[in-house]
Amino acid sequence: MRRWPALVGVHLALVIVAVATLLPFLWMLSASLMPAGEASQWPPSFLPSRPTLANYRALFQRLDLGRCFLNSAFVAVVSTALALLVVSLAGYAFAKLRFPGRSRLFRTLLTAMVIPAQVAMLPLFLLLREVGLVNTYWGVIIPALAPVFGIFMVRQYALSLPDELLDAARVDGAGEFTIYRRLVLPLLRPILVTFGVFSFIGAWNDFMWPLIVLTDDRRYTLPVALANLIGEHAQDIELMMAGSVLTVLPVLLLFLVLQRTYVEGLTMGGVKE
Amino acid sequence: MTAAGGNRFSRSRREARAGLAFVAPALALIAVFFVVPVVAGFLLAATDFDIYAVGDPATTRFIGFGNFATLLHDPVFWRALGNTFYFVLVGGPLSVAVSLGAALLVNARLVRCKGLFRTVYFAPVVTTMVAVAVVWRYLYHPRFGLLNQLLAVAGIGPVNWLGDPRWAMPAVILMAVWKNFGYNMIIFVAGLQSVPVTIYEAARVDGAGAWQQFRRLTLPALRPMLVFVGVITMIGYFQLFTEPYVMTNGGGPLNATLSVVMYMYKQGFRWWNIGFGAAVALVLFLIILAGTLLQLRLQKGRE
């Protein structure tokens, strides 16, 4: 029976890693509820002496972070909705509709993924400046509407749709767009939910491009506002922690609710190659 | 031609037209907002496009490899390149190793609450890097930070994590590993689950120990995932930006955490040396390309 010590050891290791993973979040939450100055007292305490929501009130009333919250929500929702349309059309076509140059085009797209986004950033900024999209939400949203990994995800899933079903609809005289809308979209639902979660979380968390495009602090998304805030309020630990909670909470909740779809989608790209 | 043949012919033409129409929005977006800028980036890198050219593009001159010649003699660029390689070569393998360890733990036989542990380990991956970097900035605080408090219990003196040039990069790496290990862990777990349990049982009957089972069975089974994870992690780590932006005020102390992307950002978007910044971005691309090809080549050599 030498299995017991090993089993206890494995569980102990699991718990230690779990605590190390959660500790920063717990401290963030706890410090966000402390009265101003308590997180920088000696000796330091882990829990607030008198829990207060004053920091959250300051964020919304004095620093207008509620507005940035809405900016982030708008950018994430609109870019996800539009990307779903673009990616579902393209992914389905690459999987199921034969057209000249299809496989060569698809391979080129995949290869282009090694080009880091930063190579495009400076010229893209000049381009957006020409068309007046700098310092607009659309300047953040539009360049990210056709993610290649999304097209890849949908295509891999769409490959398994039965051809007979599509052909039967064609024999019945349905047009290609009708087939996409009435037949294909419902069948693609699981992968579209997965991609939607990916896309929303990605857009919500994105930092470098919004930082470059948005110049007016009334248009900042939450990550940009938070990075800006630490410039002036680095000493206000409790306030900064409340801002971090506000930024992290929506994506964390979304992940907890939809984690199965999220995690399944993640392994698809990695294993099915 | 029979009626059926004619029908099929028109149908395949209709299908091709629909296919092209369906990929058109994606291709147009990719062409305008990625292909054109990338090509323009190559051209810009051969010019001295700067703040004056932003106002009047006619002042731009073609200088060929001039920007790259300047880069070669720019100690700050070499510093940024060195830091980035430090982050990729130490942080990358460390992060993959931690992911693998976590995957083995989570996937071990007879472990209770696998799903719960997996969810907890994955949580940092979905969270906002800026917010998490803000939190870690305070965890690393030399006096009040949680990390130094824990180290003090073990009798280790206070470390000025983000203020000491020797410790700043290790601190950034530690945070990045904490943030990212869950992602690769999930991919490894999927790989581990594809290995039939009966193989391990057979190995145990043959007297193979835990280490031998790992080396002879687990690692070979994970090889395809290791390549994928290696390439993805490397590409991501080469793009280090947010951590130094938030934690070390853009690359401090004394440029100890200045990355290539941060240098490109500062040159291009803060000082408007756009041609020069484009050259920096191009060097990053070439390095990432070389790294990817190298990993794929190494993998082929092993097979």
Coordinates of C-alpha atoms in Angstrom, one line a residue:
Chain A
M1 CA 0.0 0.0 0.0
R2 CA 2.6 2.6 -1.0
R3 CA 0.0 4.4 -3.0
W4 CA -1.2 6.5 -0.1
P5 CA 1.8 8.7 0.5
A6 CA 2.1 9.4 -3.2
L7 CA -1.6 10.3 -3.4
V8 CA -1.3 12.7 -0.4
G9 CA 1.8 14.3 -1.9
V10 CA 0.0 14.9 -5.2
H11 CA -3.0 16.5 -3.5
L12 CA -0.7 18.6 -1.3
A13 CA 1.1 19.9 -4.4
L14 CA -2.2 20.6 -6.2
V15 CA -3.4 22.6 -3.2
I16 CA -0.1 24.6 -2.9
V17 CA -0.3 25.5 -6.6
A18 CA -3.9 26.4 -6.3
V19 CA -3.2 28.7 -3.3
A20 CA -0.3 30.4 -5.2
T21 CA -2.7 30.9 -8.2
L22 CA -5.5 32.4 -6.1
L23 CA -3.5 34.4 -3.6
P24 CA -3.0 37.5 -5.9
F25 CA -6.7 37.6 -6.7
L26 CA -7.7 37.2 -3.0
W27 CA -5.3 40.0 -2.0
M28 CA -6.6 42.2 -4.8
L29 CA -10.2 41.7 -3.6
S30 CA -9.3 42.2 0.1
A31 CA -7.2 45.3 -0.5
S32 CA -9.9 46.9 -2.6
L33 CA -12.2 46.8 0.4
M34 CA -9.6 48.4 2.8
P35 CA -9.9 52.0 3.9
A36 CA -7.4 54.3 2.2
G37 CA -3.8 53.7 3.5
E38 CA -4.4 50.4 5.2
A39 CA -2.6 48.3 2.5
S40 CA 0.6 50.3 3.2
Q41 CA 0.6 50.1 6.9
W42 CA 3.2 48.3 9.0
P43 CA 2.7 45.6 10.0
P44 CA 0.7 44.7 6.9
S45 CA -2.6 42.9 7.3
F46 CA -4.2 40.6 4.8
L47 CA -7.8 41.4 5.6
P48 CA -9.5 44.8 5.9
S49 CA -10.1 46.0 9.5
R50 CA -13.3 47.7 8.4
P51 CA -14.5 46.6 4.9
T52 CA -15.6 49.6 2.9
L53 CA -16.8 50.3 -0.6
A54 CA -15.3 53.8 -0.6
N55 CA -12.7 52.9 -3.2
Y56 CA -15.4 51.7 -5.6
R57 CA -17.4 54.8 -5.0
A58 CA -14.4 56.9 -5.8
L59 CA -13.8 55.0 -9.0
F60 CA -17.3 55.7 -10.3
Q61 CA -17.9 59.1 -8.9
R62 CA -14.5 60.9 -8.9
L63 CA -12.6 59.1 -11.6
D64 CA -15.5 58.3 -14.0
L65 CA -14.3 54.7 -14.5
G66 CA -17.9 53.6 -15.1
R67 CA -17.7 55.4 -18.5
C68 CA -14.5 53.4 -19.3
F69 CA -16.4 50.2 -18.3
L70 CA -19.1 51.0 -20.8
N71 CA -16.4 51.8 -23.5
S72 CA -14.9 48.4 -22.9
A73 CA -18.3 46.7 -23.0
F74 CA -19.2 48.5 -26.2
V75 CA -15.9 47.6 -28.0
A76 CA -16.0 44.0 -26.8
V77 CA -19.6 43.4 -27.7
V78 CA -19.6 45.1 -31.1
S79 CA -16.3 43.6 -32.2
T80 CA -17.4 40.1 -31.1
A81 CA -20.8 40.4 -32.9
L82 CA -19.2 41.5 -36.2
A83 CA -16.3 39.1 -36.0
L84 CA -18.8 36.2 -35.5
L85 CA -20.4 37.2 -38.8
V86 CA -17.2 37.5 -40.7
V87 CA -15.6 34.4 -39.3
S88 CA -18.6 32.1 -39.6
L89 CA -19.0 33.0 -43.3
A90 CA -15.3 32.6 -44.1
G91 CA -14.8 29.5 -42.0
Y92 CA -17.8 27.7 -43.5
A93 CA -16.8 28.7 -47.1
F94 CA -13.2 27.4 -46.5
A95 CA -14.6 24.1 -45.2
K96 CA -17.5 23.4 -47.5
L97 CA -17.7 25.5 -50.6
R98 CA -15.4 24.7 -53.5
F99 CA -13.9 27.7 -55.2
P100 CA -10.6 28.2 -57.1
G101 CA -7.6 28.8 -55.0
R102 CA -9.3 27.8 -51.8
S103 CA -6.7 25.6 -50.1
R104 CA -3.8 27.8 -51.2
L105 CA -5.5 30.9 -49.8
F106 CA -6.2 29.1 -46.5
R107 CA -2.6 27.9 -46.2
T108 CA -1.4 31.5 -46.9
L109 CA -3.6 32.8 -44.1
L110 CA -2.3 30.3 -41.6
T111 CA 1.3 31.0 -42.5
A112 CA 0.7 34.7 -42.1
M113 CA 0.0 34.1 -38.4
V114 CA 3.8 34.1 -37.7
I115 CA 3.8 37.8 -38.6
P116 CA 3.5 39.7 -35.3
A117 CA 0.8 42.3 -35.2
Q118 CA 3.4 44.9 -34.2
V119 CA 4.8 44.9 -37.7
A120 CA 1.5 46.3 -39.0
M121 CA 0.9 48.8 -36.1
L122 CA 2.8 51.9 -37.2
P123 CA 1.5 51.9 -40.9
L124 CA -2.0 50.9 -39.7
F125 CA -1.9 54.0 -37.4
L126 CA -1.0 56.2 -40.3
L127 CA -3.7 54.6 -42.4
L128 CA -6.4 55.1 -39.7
R129 CA -5.2 58.7 -39.3
E130 CA -5.8 59.3 -43.0
V131 CA -9.4 58.1 -42.8
G132 CA -10.1 59.8 -39.5
L133 CA -10.4 56.7 -37.3
V134 CA -7.8 57.5 -34.8
N135 CA -9.3 58.2 -31.3
T136 CA -12.5 56.4 -32.3
Y137 CA -14.0 53.1 -31.1
W138 CA -14.1 51.9 -34.7
G139 CA -10.4 52.4 -35.0
V140 CA -10.1 49.8 -32.2
I141 CA -12.8 47.5 -33.5
I142 CA -12.4 47.3 -37.3
P143 CA -8.8 46.1 -37.7
A144 CA -9.5 43.0 -35.5
L145 CA -12.7 41.8 -37.2
A146 CA -11.2 38.9 -39.2
P147 CA -8.9 36.9 -36.8
V148 CA -7.3 34.1 -38.7
F149 CA -7.5 31.8 -35.6
G150 CA -11.2 32.3 -35.6
I151 CA -11.6 31.4 -39.3
F152 CA -9.4 28.3 -38.5
M153 CA -11.6 27.3 -35.5
V154 CA -14.8 27.5 -37.5
R155 CA -13.4 25.8 -40.5
Q156 CA -12.1 22.8 -38.5
Y157 CA -15.6 22.4 -37.0
A158 CA -17.5 23.0 -40.2
L159 CA -15.5 20.2 -41.9
S160 CA -17.6 17.7 -40.0
L161 CA -20.9 19.0 -41.3
P162 CA -22.5 16.3 -43.5
D163 CA -22.3 17.2 -47.2
E164 CA -25.5 15.3 -48.0
L165 CA -27.5 17.7 -45.8
L166 CA -26.2 20.7 -47.8
D167 CA -26.7 19.0 -51.1
A168 CA -30.3 18.0 -50.1
A169 CA -31.0 21.7 -49.4
R170 CA -29.5 22.6 -52.8
V171 CA -31.7 20.0 -54.6
D172 CA -34.7 21.6 -52.8
G173 CA -33.7 24.9 -54.5
A174 CA -32.3 26.8 -51.5
G175 CA -29.8 29.6 -52.3
E176 CA -26.3 29.4 -50.8
F177 CA -26.9 32.3 -48.4
T178 CA -30.2 30.8 -47.2
I179 CA -28.4 27.5 -46.6
Y180 CA -25.8 29.4 -44.6
R181 CA -28.4 31.2 -42.5
R182 CA -31.0 28.5 -42.0
L183 CA -28.9 25.4 -42.0
V184 CA -25.2 26.0 -41.3
L185 CA -25.4 28.7 -38.7
P186 CA -27.5 26.6 -36.2
L187 CA -25.2 23.7 -36.8
L188 CA -22.1 25.8 -36.1
R189 CA -23.6 27.2 -32.9
P190 CA -21.3 25.3 -30.4
I191 CA -18.1 26.6 -32.1
L192 CA -19.5 30.0 -32.5
V193 CA -20.3 30.2 -28.8
T194 CA -16.7 29.2 -28.1
F195 CA -15.2 31.7 -30.5
G196 CA -17.6 34.4 -29.2
V197 CA -16.2 33.9 -25.6
F198 CA -12.6 33.9 -27.0
S199 CA -13.3 37.1 -28.9
F200 CA -15.1 38.9 -26.1
I201 CA -12.3 38.1 -23.5
G202 CA -9.6 39.0 -26.0
A203 CA -11.2 42.3 -26.9
W204 CA -11.9 43.2 -23.3
N205 CA -8.3 42.4 -22.2
D206 CA -6.6 44.0 -25.3
F207 CA -4.2 46.7 -24.3
M208 CA -1.5 47.8 -26.8
W209 CA -3.7 48.7 -29.8
P210 CA -6.4 50.6 -27.8
L211 CA -3.5 52.4 -26.0
I212 CA -2.2 53.6 -29.4
V213 CA -5.5 54.4 -31.1
L214 CA -7.4 56.1 -28.2
T215 CA -6.0 59.4 -27.2
D216 CA -8.9 61.0 -25.4
D217 CA -9.3 59.7 -21.8
R218 CA -13.1 59.8 -22.1
R219 CA -12.8 57.1 -24.8
Y220 CA -10.3 54.9 -22.9
T221 CA -11.1 51.2 -22.4
L222 CA -10.7 49.9 -18.9
P223 CA -7.2 48.5 -19.3
V224 CA -5.9 51.7 -20.9
A225 CA -7.6 53.8 -18.1
L226 CA -6.1 51.5 -15.4
A227 CA -2.6 51.8 -16.9
N228 CA -3.1 55.5 -17.0
L229 CA -4.4 55.7 -13.5
I230 CA -1.4 54.0 -12.0
G231 CA 0.6 57.0 -13.2
E232 CA -1.1 59.4 -10.9
H233 CA -2.4 57.1 -8.2
A234 CA 0.4 54.6 -7.7
Q235 CA 0.3 55.4 -3.9
D236 CA -3.4 54.7 -3.6
I237 CA -3.1 50.9 -3.5
E238 CA -6.7 50.3 -2.3
L239 CA -8.1 52.4 -5.1
M240 CA -5.9 50.7 -7.7
M241 CA -7.0 47.3 -6.4
A242 CA -10.7 48.3 -6.8
G243 CA -9.9 49.3 -10.4
S244 CA -8.3 45.9 -11.0
V245 CA -11.3 44.1 -9.6
L246 CA -13.6 46.1 -11.8
T247 CA -11.5 45.2 -14.9
V248 CA -11.0 41.6 -14.1
L249 CA -14.4 40.6 -12.8
P250 CA -16.5 40.6 -16.0
V251 CA -14.1 38.3 -17.9
L252 CA -13.6 36.1 -14.8
L253 CA -17.3 35.6 -14.4
L254 CA -17.8 35.0 -18.1
F255 CA -15.1 32.3 -18.0
L256 CA -16.6 30.6 -14.9
V257 CA -20.0 30.5 -16.5
L258 CA -18.8 29.3 -19.9
Q259 CA -15.6 27.5 -19.0
R260 CA -16.4 24.2 -20.6
T261 CA -16.9 25.7 -24.1
Y262 CA -13.8 27.9 -23.6
V263 CA -11.5 25.1 -22.6
E264 CA -12.8 22.7 -25.3
G265 CA -12.2 25.3 -28.0
L266 CA -8.7 25.9 -26.7
T267 CA -7.7 22.3 -27.1
M268 CA -9.1 22.1 -30.6
G269 CA -6.5 24.3 -32.2
G270 CA -3.7 22.6 -30.4
V271 CA -4.4 18.9 -30.9
K272 CA -6.2 18.7 -34.2
E273 CA -3.3 19.9 -36.3
Chain B
M1 CA -24.6 17.5 -72.6
T2 CA -27.3 15.9 -70.5
A3 CA -29.6 17.9 -68.3
A4 CA -28.1 16.5 -65.1
G5 CA -24.5 17.4 -66.3
G6 CA -25.5 20.9 -67.1
N7 CA -27.2 21.2 -63.7
R8 CA -24.1 20.0 -61.9
F9 CA -21.9 22.5 -64.0
S10 CA -24.1 25.5 -63.0
R11 CA -24.3 24.3 -59.5
S12 CA -20.5 24.2 -59.0
R13 CA -20.2 27.6 -60.5
R14 CA -22.9 28.9 -58.2
E15 CA -21.0 27.2 -55.3
A16 CA -17.7 28.8 -56.3
R17 CA -19.4 32.2 -56.5
A18 CA -20.9 31.8 -53.1
G19 CA -17.6 30.6 -51.6
L20 CA -15.8 33.7 -52.9
A21 CA -18.5 36.0 -51.7
F22 CA -18.5 34.4 -48.2
V23 CA -14.7 34.7 -47.8
A24 CA -14.7 38.2 -49.4
P25 CA -15.4 40.2 -46.2
A26 CA -12.7 38.4 -44.2
L27 CA -10.2 38.7 -47.0
A28 CA -10.9 42.4 -47.6
L29 CA -10.5 43.2 -43.9
I30 CA -7.2 41.2 -43.8
A31 CA -5.9 42.8 -46.9
V32 CA -6.7 46.4 -45.9
F33 CA -5.9 46.2 -42.2
F34 CA -3.0 43.6 -42.2
V35 CA -1.4 42.9 -45.6
V36 CA -1.3 46.5 -46.8
P37 CA 0.2 47.7 -43.4
V38 CA 2.7 44.9 -43.3
V39 CA 3.9 45.7 -46.8
A40 CA 3.9 49.4 -45.9
G41 CA 5.9 48.5 -42.8
F42 CA 8.7 47.0 -45.0
L43 CA 8.7 50.2 -47.1
L44 CA 8.5 52.6 -44.1
A45 CA 11.5 50.8 -42.5
A46 CA 13.6 52.0 -45.5
T47 CA 12.7 55.6 -44.9
D48 CA 13.4 58.3 -42.3
F49 CA 9.6 59.0 -41.8
D50 CA 9.5 61.1 -38.6
I51 CA 7.4 63.7 -36.8
Y52 CA 7.9 66.2 -39.6
A53 CA 6.7 63.7 -42.1
V54 CA 3.5 63.1 -40.0
G55 CA 2.7 66.7 -40.9
D56 CA 4.1 66.7 -44.4
P57 CA 4.9 63.3 -45.9
A58 CA 6.8 64.9 -48.7
T59 CA 9.8 65.5 -46.4
T60 CA 10.3 61.7 -46.2
R61 CA 13.5 60.4 -47.7
F62 CA 14.4 56.9 -48.8
I63 CA 17.5 55.8 -46.8
G64 CA 17.7 52.1 -47.7
F65 CA 19.2 50.1 -44.9
G66 CA 20.0 53.3 -43.0
N67 CA 17.7 52.5 -40.0
F68 CA 19.2 49.1 -39.7
A69 CA 22.7 50.5 -39.7
T70 CA 21.7 52.9 -36.9
L71 CA 20.1 50.0 -35.0
L72 CA 23.3 48.0 -35.1
H73 CA 25.2 50.8 -33.3
D74 CA 22.4 51.6 -30.9
P75 CA 23.2 50.3 -27.4
V76 CA 19.6 50.7 -26.2
F77 CA 18.3 48.5 -29.0
W78 CA 20.9 45.8 -28.1
R79 CA 19.8 46.1 -24.5
A80 CA 16.2 45.7 -25.5
L81 CA 17.1 42.7 -27.7
G82 CA 19.1 41.1 -24.9
N83 CA 16.3 41.6 -22.4
T84 CA 13.7 40.1 -24.8
F85 CA 15.9 37.1 -25.3
Y86 CA 16.3 36.7 -21.6
F87 CA 12.5 36.8 -21.2
V88 CA 11.9 34.3 -24.0
L89 CA 14.8 31.9 -23.3
V90 CA 14.3 31.7 -19.5
G91 CA 10.6 32.5 -19.2
G92 CA 9.5 30.4 -22.1
P93 CA 11.0 27.0 -21.1
L94 CA 10.1 27.7 -17.4
S95 CA 6.5 28.4 -18.3
V96 CA 6.3 25.3 -20.5
A97 CA 7.9 23.2 -17.7
V98 CA 5.4 24.5 -15.1
S99 CA 2.5 23.9 -17.5
L100 CA 3.7 20.3 -18.0
G101 CA 4.1 19.7 -14.2
A102 CA 0.7 21.1 -13.6
A103 CA -0.8 19.0 -16.3
L104 CA 0.8 15.8 -14.9
L105 CA -0.5 16.7 -11.4
V106 CA -4.0 17.5 -12.5
N107 CA -4.2 14.4 -14.7
A108 CA -2.7 12.1 -12.1
R109 CA -4.7 8.9 -11.4
L110 CA -7.1 9.0 -8.4
V111 CA -6.9 12.8 -8.1
R112 CA -10.1 14.3 -6.6
C113 CA -11.8 17.5 -8.0
K114 CA -9.7 17.5 -11.2
G115 CA -12.1 20.0 -12.8
L116 CA -11.9 22.4 -9.9
F117 CA -8.1 22.5 -9.9
R118 CA -8.1 22.9 -13.7
T119 CA -10.4 25.8 -13.5
V120 CA -8.4 27.5 -10.7
Y121 CA -5.1 27.1 -12.6
F122 CA -6.7 28.4 -15.8
A123 CA -8.2 31.5 -14.2
P124 CA -5.2 33.8 -14.5
V125 CA -5.1 33.1 -18.3
V126 CA -8.5 34.8 -19.0
T127 CA -7.8 37.8 -16.7
T128 CA -6.7 41.2 -18.0
M129 CA -2.9 41.5 -18.1
V130 CA -3.0 45.2 -17.2
A131 CA -5.0 44.6 -14.0
V132 CA -2.9 41.6 -13.1
A133 CA 0.3 43.5 -13.6
V134 CA -1.1 46.3 -11.3
V135 CA -1.7 43.7 -8.6
W136 CA 1.7 42.2 -9.0
R137 CA 3.4 45.6 -8.8
Y138 CA 2.1 45.8 -5.3
L139 CA 2.8 42.1 -4.5
Y140 CA 6.4 43.0 -5.3
H141 CA 6.5 46.1 -3.1
P142 CA 9.8 45.9 -1.1
R143 CA 8.1 46.8 2.2
F144 CA 4.4 46.0 2.1
G145 CA 4.4 43.4 -0.7
L146 CA 3.0 40.0 0.0
L147 CA 6.0 38.2 -1.6
N148 CA 8.6 39.8 0.7
Q149 CA 6.4 39.1 3.7
L150 CA 6.3 35.4 2.8
L151 CA 10.0 35.4 2.2
A152 CA 10.6 37.1 5.5
V153 CA 8.9 34.2 7.2
A154 CA 11.6 32.0 5.6
G155 CA 14.2 34.4 6.8
I156 CA 15.1 35.8 3.4
G157 CA 15.8 39.5 3.5
P158 CA 13.7 42.1 1.6
V159 CA 14.3 42.0 -2.2
N160 CA 13.6 45.2 -4.2
W161 CA 12.0 43.2 -6.9
L162 CA 11.1 45.9 -9.4
G163 CA 13.6 48.5 -8.3
D164 CA 16.8 46.4 -8.6
P165 CA 18.0 45.9 -12.2
R166 CA 19.1 42.4 -11.4
W167 CA 15.7 41.3 -10.0
A168 CA 13.3 43.2 -12.3
M169 CA 13.4 40.7 -15.2
P170 CA 13.1 37.6 -12.9
A171 CA 10.1 39.3 -11.3
V172 CA 8.5 39.9 -14.7
I173 CA 9.2 36.3 -15.7
L174 CA 7.7 34.9 -12.4
M175 CA 4.5 37.0 -13.0
A176 CA 4.3 35.8 -16.7
V177 CA 4.6 32.2 -15.7
W178 CA 1.9 32.6 -13.1
K179 CA -0.4 34.3 -15.7
N180 CA 0.2 31.9 -18.6
F181 CA 0.9 28.3 -17.3
G182 CA -2.8 27.4 -17.3
Y183 CA -3.0 27.8 -21.1
N184 CA -0.4 25.3 -22.0
M185 CA -1.5 23.0 -19.2
I186 CA -4.9 22.6 -20.8
I187 CA -3.3 21.6 -24.1
F188 CA -1.0 19.1 -22.3
V189 CA -3.9 17.6 -20.4
A190 CA -5.8 17.0 -23.7
G191 CA -2.6 15.3 -25.0
L192 CA -2.3 13.2 -21.9
Q193 CA -5.9 12.0 -22.1
S194 CA -5.3 10.8 -25.6
V195 CA -2.8 8.2 -24.3
P196 CA -4.5 4.9 -23.6
V197 CA -4.3 3.9 -19.9
T198 CA -3.6 0.3 -20.9
I199 CA -0.1 1.2 -22.2
Y200 CA 0.9 2.5 -18.8
E201 CA -0.5 -0.7 -17.1
A202 CA 1.5 -2.8 -19.5
A203 CA 4.6 -0.7 -18.7
R204 CA 4.1 -1.2 -15.0
V205 CA 3.7 -4.9 -15.4
D206 CA 7.1 -4.9 -17.2
G207 CA 8.5 -3.1 -14.2
A208 CA 8.9 0.4 -15.6
G209 CA 9.2 3.1 -12.8
A210 CA 7.5 6.4 -12.8
W211 CA 10.4 8.3 -14.4
Q212 CA 10.8 5.6 -17.1
Q213 CA 7.1 5.8 -17.9
F214 CA 7.3 9.6 -18.2
R215 CA 10.4 9.5 -20.5
R216 CA 9.4 6.5 -22.6
L217 CA 5.6 7.0 -22.9
T218 CA 4.4 10.4 -21.8
L219 CA 7.0 12.6 -23.4
P220 CA 6.8 10.9 -26.8
A221 CA 3.0 11.1 -26.7
L222 CA 3.2 14.8 -25.9
R223 CA 5.7 15.6 -28.7
P224 CA 3.2 17.2 -31.2
M225 CA 1.8 19.3 -28.4
L226 CA 5.3 20.3 -27.2
V227 CA 6.0 21.8 -30.7
F228 CA 2.7 23.6 -30.8
V229 CA 3.2 24.9 -27.2
G230 CA 6.8 25.8 -27.9
V231 CA 6.0 27.9 -31.0
I232 CA 3.0 29.6 -29.5
T233 CA 4.7 30.5 -26.2
M234 CA 7.8 31.8 -28.0
I235 CA 5.8 34.0 -30.4
G236 CA 3.8 35.4 -27.5
Y237 CA 6.8 35.9 -25.2
F238 CA 8.7 37.8 -27.9
Q239 CA 5.9 40.4 -27.9
L240 CA 6.5 41.4 -24.2
F241 CA 5.0 44.8 -23.7
T242 CA 2.2 45.2 -21.1
E243 CA 4.2 43.9 -18.1
P244 CA 7.0 46.5 -18.4
Y245 CA 4.5 49.2 -19.4
V246 CA 2.6 48.7 -16.2
M247 CA 5.1 47.3 -13.7
T248 CA 8.3 49.1 -14.4
N249 CA 7.1 52.4 -16.0
G250 CA 8.0 51.3 -19.5
G251 CA 11.2 49.3 -19.1
G252 CA 13.0 50.4 -16.0
P253 CA 15.0 50.2 -13.8
L254 CA 17.9 51.3 -16.0
N255 CA 16.3 49.7 -19.0
A256 CA 16.5 46.3 -17.3
T257 CA 13.0 45.3 -18.6
L258 CA 13.0 47.3 -21.8
S259 CA 11.7 44.9 -24.5
V260 CA 11.9 45.2 -28.3
V261 CA 8.2 45.9 -28.6
M262 CA 8.5 48.6 -25.9
Y263 CA 11.4 50.1 -27.8
M264 CA 9.3 50.1 -31.0
Y265 CA 6.4 51.7 -29.2
K266 CA 8.6 54.4 -27.7
Q267 CA 10.4 55.2 -30.9
G268 CA 7.3 55.0 -33.1
F269 CA 4.4 56.2 -31.0
R270 CA 6.0 58.4 -28.4
W271 CA 8.8 60.1 -30.4
W272 CA 7.3 59.6 -33.8
N273 CA 10.5 58.1 -35.3
I274 CA 8.1 56.0 -37.4
G275 CA 10.6 54.7 -40.0
F276 CA 13.0 53.7 -37.3
G277 CA 10.2 52.1 -35.3
A278 CA 9.1 50.1 -38.3
A279 CA 12.7 48.8 -38.7
V280 CA 12.6 47.7 -35.1
A281 CA 9.3 45.8 -35.7
L282 CA 10.8 44.2 -38.8
V283 CA 13.8 42.9 -36.8
L284 CA 11.3 41.4 -34.3
F285 CA 9.4 39.7 -37.1
L286 CA 12.6 38.2 -38.6
I287 CA 13.7 36.9 -35.2
I288 CA 10.2 35.3 -34.6
L289 CA 10.3 33.8 -38.1
A290 CA 13.8 32.3 -37.5
G291 CA 12.7 31.0 -34.1
T292 CA 9.6 29.3 -35.5
L293 CA 11.5 27.7 -38.4
L294 CA 14.2 26.6 -36.0
Q295 CA 11.7 24.8 -33.7
L296 CA 10.0 23.2 -36.6
R297 CA 13.3 22.0 -38.0
L298 CA 14.4 20.6 -34.7
Q299 CA 11.2 18.7 -34.5
K300 CA 11.7 17.3 -37.9
G301 CA 15.2 16.2 -37.1
R302 CA 14.0 14.3 -34.1
E303 CA 11.4 12.3 -36.1

